[in-house]
GROMACS .gro file of C-alpha atoms in nm:
model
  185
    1UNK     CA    1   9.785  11.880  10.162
    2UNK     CA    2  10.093  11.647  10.017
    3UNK     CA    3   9.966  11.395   9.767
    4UNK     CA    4   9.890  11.015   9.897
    5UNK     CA    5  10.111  10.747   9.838
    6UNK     CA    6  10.035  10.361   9.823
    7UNK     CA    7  10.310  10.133   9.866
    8UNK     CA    8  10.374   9.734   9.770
    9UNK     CA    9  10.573   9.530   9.889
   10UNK     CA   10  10.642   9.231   9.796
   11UNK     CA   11  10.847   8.924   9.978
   12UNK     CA   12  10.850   8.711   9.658
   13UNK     CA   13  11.144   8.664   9.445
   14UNK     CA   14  11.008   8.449   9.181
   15UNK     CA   15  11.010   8.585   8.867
   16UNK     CA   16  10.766   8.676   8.704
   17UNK     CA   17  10.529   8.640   9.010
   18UNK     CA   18  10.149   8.647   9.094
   19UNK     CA   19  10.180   8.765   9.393
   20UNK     CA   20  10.356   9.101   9.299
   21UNK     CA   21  10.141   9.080   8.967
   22UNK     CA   22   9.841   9.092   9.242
   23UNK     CA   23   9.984   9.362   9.452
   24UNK     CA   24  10.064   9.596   9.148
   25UNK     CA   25   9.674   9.517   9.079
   26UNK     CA   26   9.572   9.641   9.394
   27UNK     CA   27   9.799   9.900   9.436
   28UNK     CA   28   9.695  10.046   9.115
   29UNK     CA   29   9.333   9.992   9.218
   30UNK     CA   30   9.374  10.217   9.523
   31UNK     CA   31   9.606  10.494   9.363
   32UNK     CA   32   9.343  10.545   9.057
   33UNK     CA   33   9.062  10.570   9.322
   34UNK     CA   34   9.271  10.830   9.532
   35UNK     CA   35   9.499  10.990   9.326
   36UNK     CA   36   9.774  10.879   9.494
   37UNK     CA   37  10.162  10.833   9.345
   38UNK     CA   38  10.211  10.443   9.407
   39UNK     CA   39  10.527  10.212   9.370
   40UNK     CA   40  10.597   9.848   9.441
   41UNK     CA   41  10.877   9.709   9.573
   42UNK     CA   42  11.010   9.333   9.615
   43UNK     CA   43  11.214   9.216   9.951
   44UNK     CA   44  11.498   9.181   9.711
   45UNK     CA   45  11.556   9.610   9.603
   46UNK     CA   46  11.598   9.629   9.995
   47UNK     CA   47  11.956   9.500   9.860
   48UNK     CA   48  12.246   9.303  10.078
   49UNK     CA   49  12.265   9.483  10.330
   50UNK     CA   50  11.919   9.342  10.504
   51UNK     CA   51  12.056   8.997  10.588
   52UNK     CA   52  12.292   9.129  10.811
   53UNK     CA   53  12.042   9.455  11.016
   54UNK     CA   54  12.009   9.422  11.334
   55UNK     CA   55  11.788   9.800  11.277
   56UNK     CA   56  11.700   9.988  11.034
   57UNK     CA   57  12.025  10.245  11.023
   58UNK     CA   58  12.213   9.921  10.939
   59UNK     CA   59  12.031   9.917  10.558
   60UNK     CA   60  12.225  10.082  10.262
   61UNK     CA   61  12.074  10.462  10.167
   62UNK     CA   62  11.832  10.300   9.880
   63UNK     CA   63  11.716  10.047  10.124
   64UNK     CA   64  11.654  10.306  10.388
   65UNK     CA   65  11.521  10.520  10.166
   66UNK     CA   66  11.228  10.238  10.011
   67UNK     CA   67  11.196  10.213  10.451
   68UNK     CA   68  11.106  10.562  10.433
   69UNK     CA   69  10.874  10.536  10.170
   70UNK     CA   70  10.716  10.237  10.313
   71UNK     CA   71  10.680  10.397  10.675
   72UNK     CA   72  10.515  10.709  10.527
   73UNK     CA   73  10.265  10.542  10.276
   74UNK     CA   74   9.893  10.619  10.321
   75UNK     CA   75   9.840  10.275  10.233
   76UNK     CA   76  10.017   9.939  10.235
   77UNK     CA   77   9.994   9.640  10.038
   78UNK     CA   78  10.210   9.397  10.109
   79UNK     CA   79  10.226   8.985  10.010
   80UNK     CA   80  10.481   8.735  10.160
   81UNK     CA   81  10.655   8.435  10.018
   82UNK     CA   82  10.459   8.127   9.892
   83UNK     CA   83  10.577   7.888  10.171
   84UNK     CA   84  10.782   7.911  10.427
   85UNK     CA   85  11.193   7.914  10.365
   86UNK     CA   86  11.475   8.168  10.322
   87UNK     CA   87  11.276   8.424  10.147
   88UNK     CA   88  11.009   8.426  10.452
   89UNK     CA   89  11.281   8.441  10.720
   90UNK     CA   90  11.380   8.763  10.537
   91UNK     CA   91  11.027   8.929  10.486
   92UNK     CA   92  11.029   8.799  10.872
   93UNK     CA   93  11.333   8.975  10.965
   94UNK     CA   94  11.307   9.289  10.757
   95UNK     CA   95  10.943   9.368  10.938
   96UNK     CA   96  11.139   9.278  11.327
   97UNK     CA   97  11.367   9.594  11.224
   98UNK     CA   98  11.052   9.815  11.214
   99UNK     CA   99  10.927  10.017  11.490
  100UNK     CA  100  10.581   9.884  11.489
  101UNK     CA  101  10.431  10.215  11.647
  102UNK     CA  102  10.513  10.373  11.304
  103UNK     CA  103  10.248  10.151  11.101
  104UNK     CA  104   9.990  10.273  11.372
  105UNK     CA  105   9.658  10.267  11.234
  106UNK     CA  106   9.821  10.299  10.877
  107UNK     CA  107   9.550  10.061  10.642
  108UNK     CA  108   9.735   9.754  10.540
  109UNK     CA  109   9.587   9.521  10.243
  110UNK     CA  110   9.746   9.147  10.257
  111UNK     CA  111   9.718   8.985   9.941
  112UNK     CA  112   9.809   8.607   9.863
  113UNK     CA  113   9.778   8.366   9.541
  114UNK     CA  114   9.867   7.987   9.559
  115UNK     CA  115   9.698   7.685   9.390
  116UNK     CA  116   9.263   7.683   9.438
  117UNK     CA  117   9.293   7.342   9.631
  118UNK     CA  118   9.531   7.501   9.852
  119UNK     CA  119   9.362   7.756  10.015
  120UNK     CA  120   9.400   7.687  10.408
  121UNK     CA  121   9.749   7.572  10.334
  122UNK     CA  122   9.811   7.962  10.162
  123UNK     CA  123   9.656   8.136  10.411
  124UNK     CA  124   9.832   7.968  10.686
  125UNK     CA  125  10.149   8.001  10.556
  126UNK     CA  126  10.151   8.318  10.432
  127UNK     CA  127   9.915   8.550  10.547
  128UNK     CA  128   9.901   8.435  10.923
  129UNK     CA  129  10.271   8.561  11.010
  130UNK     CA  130  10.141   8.879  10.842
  131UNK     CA  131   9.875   8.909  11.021
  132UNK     CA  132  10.039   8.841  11.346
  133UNK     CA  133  10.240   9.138  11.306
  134UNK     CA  134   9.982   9.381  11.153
  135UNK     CA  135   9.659   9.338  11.375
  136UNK     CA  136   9.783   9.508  11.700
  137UNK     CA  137   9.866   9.789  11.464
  138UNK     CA  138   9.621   9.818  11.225
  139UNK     CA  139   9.258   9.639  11.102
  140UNK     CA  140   9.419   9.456  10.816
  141UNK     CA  141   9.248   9.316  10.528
  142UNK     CA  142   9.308   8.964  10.349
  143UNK     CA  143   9.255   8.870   9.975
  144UNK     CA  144   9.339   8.552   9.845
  145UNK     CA  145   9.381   8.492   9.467
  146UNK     CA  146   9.418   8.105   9.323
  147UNK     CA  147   9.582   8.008   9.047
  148UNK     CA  148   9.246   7.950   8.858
  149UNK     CA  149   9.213   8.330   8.915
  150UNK     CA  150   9.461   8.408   8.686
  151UNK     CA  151   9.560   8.398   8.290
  152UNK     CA  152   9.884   8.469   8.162
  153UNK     CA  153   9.948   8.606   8.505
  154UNK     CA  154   9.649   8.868   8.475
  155UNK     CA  155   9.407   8.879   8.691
  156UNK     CA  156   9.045   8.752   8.535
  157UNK     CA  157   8.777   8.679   8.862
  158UNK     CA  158   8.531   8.901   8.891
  159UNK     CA  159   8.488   8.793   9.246
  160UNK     CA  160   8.830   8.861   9.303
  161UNK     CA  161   8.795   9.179   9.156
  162UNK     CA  162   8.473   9.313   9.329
  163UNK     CA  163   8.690   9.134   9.639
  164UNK     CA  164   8.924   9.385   9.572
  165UNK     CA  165   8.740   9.699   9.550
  166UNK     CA  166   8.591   9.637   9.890
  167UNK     CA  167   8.962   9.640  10.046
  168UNK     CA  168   9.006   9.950   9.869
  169UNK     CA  169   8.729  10.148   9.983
  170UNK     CA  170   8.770  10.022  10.309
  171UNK     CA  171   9.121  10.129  10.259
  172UNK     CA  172   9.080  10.487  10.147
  173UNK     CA  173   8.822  10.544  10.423
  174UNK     CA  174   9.088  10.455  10.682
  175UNK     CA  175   9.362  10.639  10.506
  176UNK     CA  176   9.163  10.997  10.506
  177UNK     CA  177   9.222  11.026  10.911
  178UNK     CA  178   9.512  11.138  11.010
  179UNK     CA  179   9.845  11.022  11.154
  180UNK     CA  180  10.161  11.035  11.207
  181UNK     CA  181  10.459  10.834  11.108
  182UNK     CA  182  10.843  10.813  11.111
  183UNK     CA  183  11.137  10.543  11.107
  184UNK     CA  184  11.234  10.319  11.360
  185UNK     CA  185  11.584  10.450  11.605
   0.00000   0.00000   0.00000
């Protein structure tokens, strides 16, 4: 049986960032409780070339090769950009080169962070589009993380934390059945 692989991806190009500070959290989370190899990437290693795709054999070999990886993860974690602008128009666009039948039932984790009076405001703007895309496909699952939630850009809630060992486990259970996978034409 080949090892499991959990993949991040983040759409976030702030430096350091929460968000990808949250993803790596979770990703880690669910490759410690399976096993599985795990990487992260941000929308920005998917290089020049995305701007300009109009499908996926448009990308440069590394960013066709993080596609690959993506498309063939057991699970997927993936957080968008904190508000709407440039960087969402590209997490946008690099999900519209996809072939959406090859995240078929894969289990997707969307994770956000933002300020704690924000909350609606985060959710809307970030993790709706996401979800948009994802729920015809899969049954994906939402964690929010504030600002509060956070020191020195570690995460500190307990909530938050037992928030995200339920998406995990919920996670794993839906990664053990099998599928199949493969890149878009």
């Amino acid at each position: 049986m080949p090892k499991k692989l959990v993949v991040g991806l983040s759409g976030n190009l702030t430096r350091p960032s929460k968000t990808k500070a949250f993803i790596s959290h979770i990703v880690a989370e669910v490759s410690s409780s399976t096993g599985a190899a795990s990487t992260v990437f941000d929308i920005e290693d998917l290089g020049q070339s995305l701007p300009l795709a109009r499908r996926v054999g448009d990308l440069d070999p590394l960013a066709r090769s993080i596609v690959e990886r993506l498309l063939g993860a057991d699970v997927l974690v993936v957080g968008s950009p904190t508000f709407k602008g440039s960087y969402t128009g590209l997490f946008k666009h690099f999900f519209d080169l996809l072939d959406p039948s090859s995240l078929r039932g894969k289990p997707v984790i969307l994770a956000a962070t933002g300020g704690g009076d924000r909350h609606s405001l985060v959710v809307e703007h970030q993790l709706r589009p996401l979800f948009g895309f994802f729920e015809a496909l899969t049954l994906p699952t939402a964690i929010y993380a504030s600002d509060k939630d956070f020191a020195d850009g570690v995460l500190v809630s307990e909530a938050i934390h037992s928030r995200v060992r339920q998406a995990v486990a919920e996670a794993c259970r839906v990664a053990g059945t099998p599928r199949s996978v493969g890149l878009a034409a």
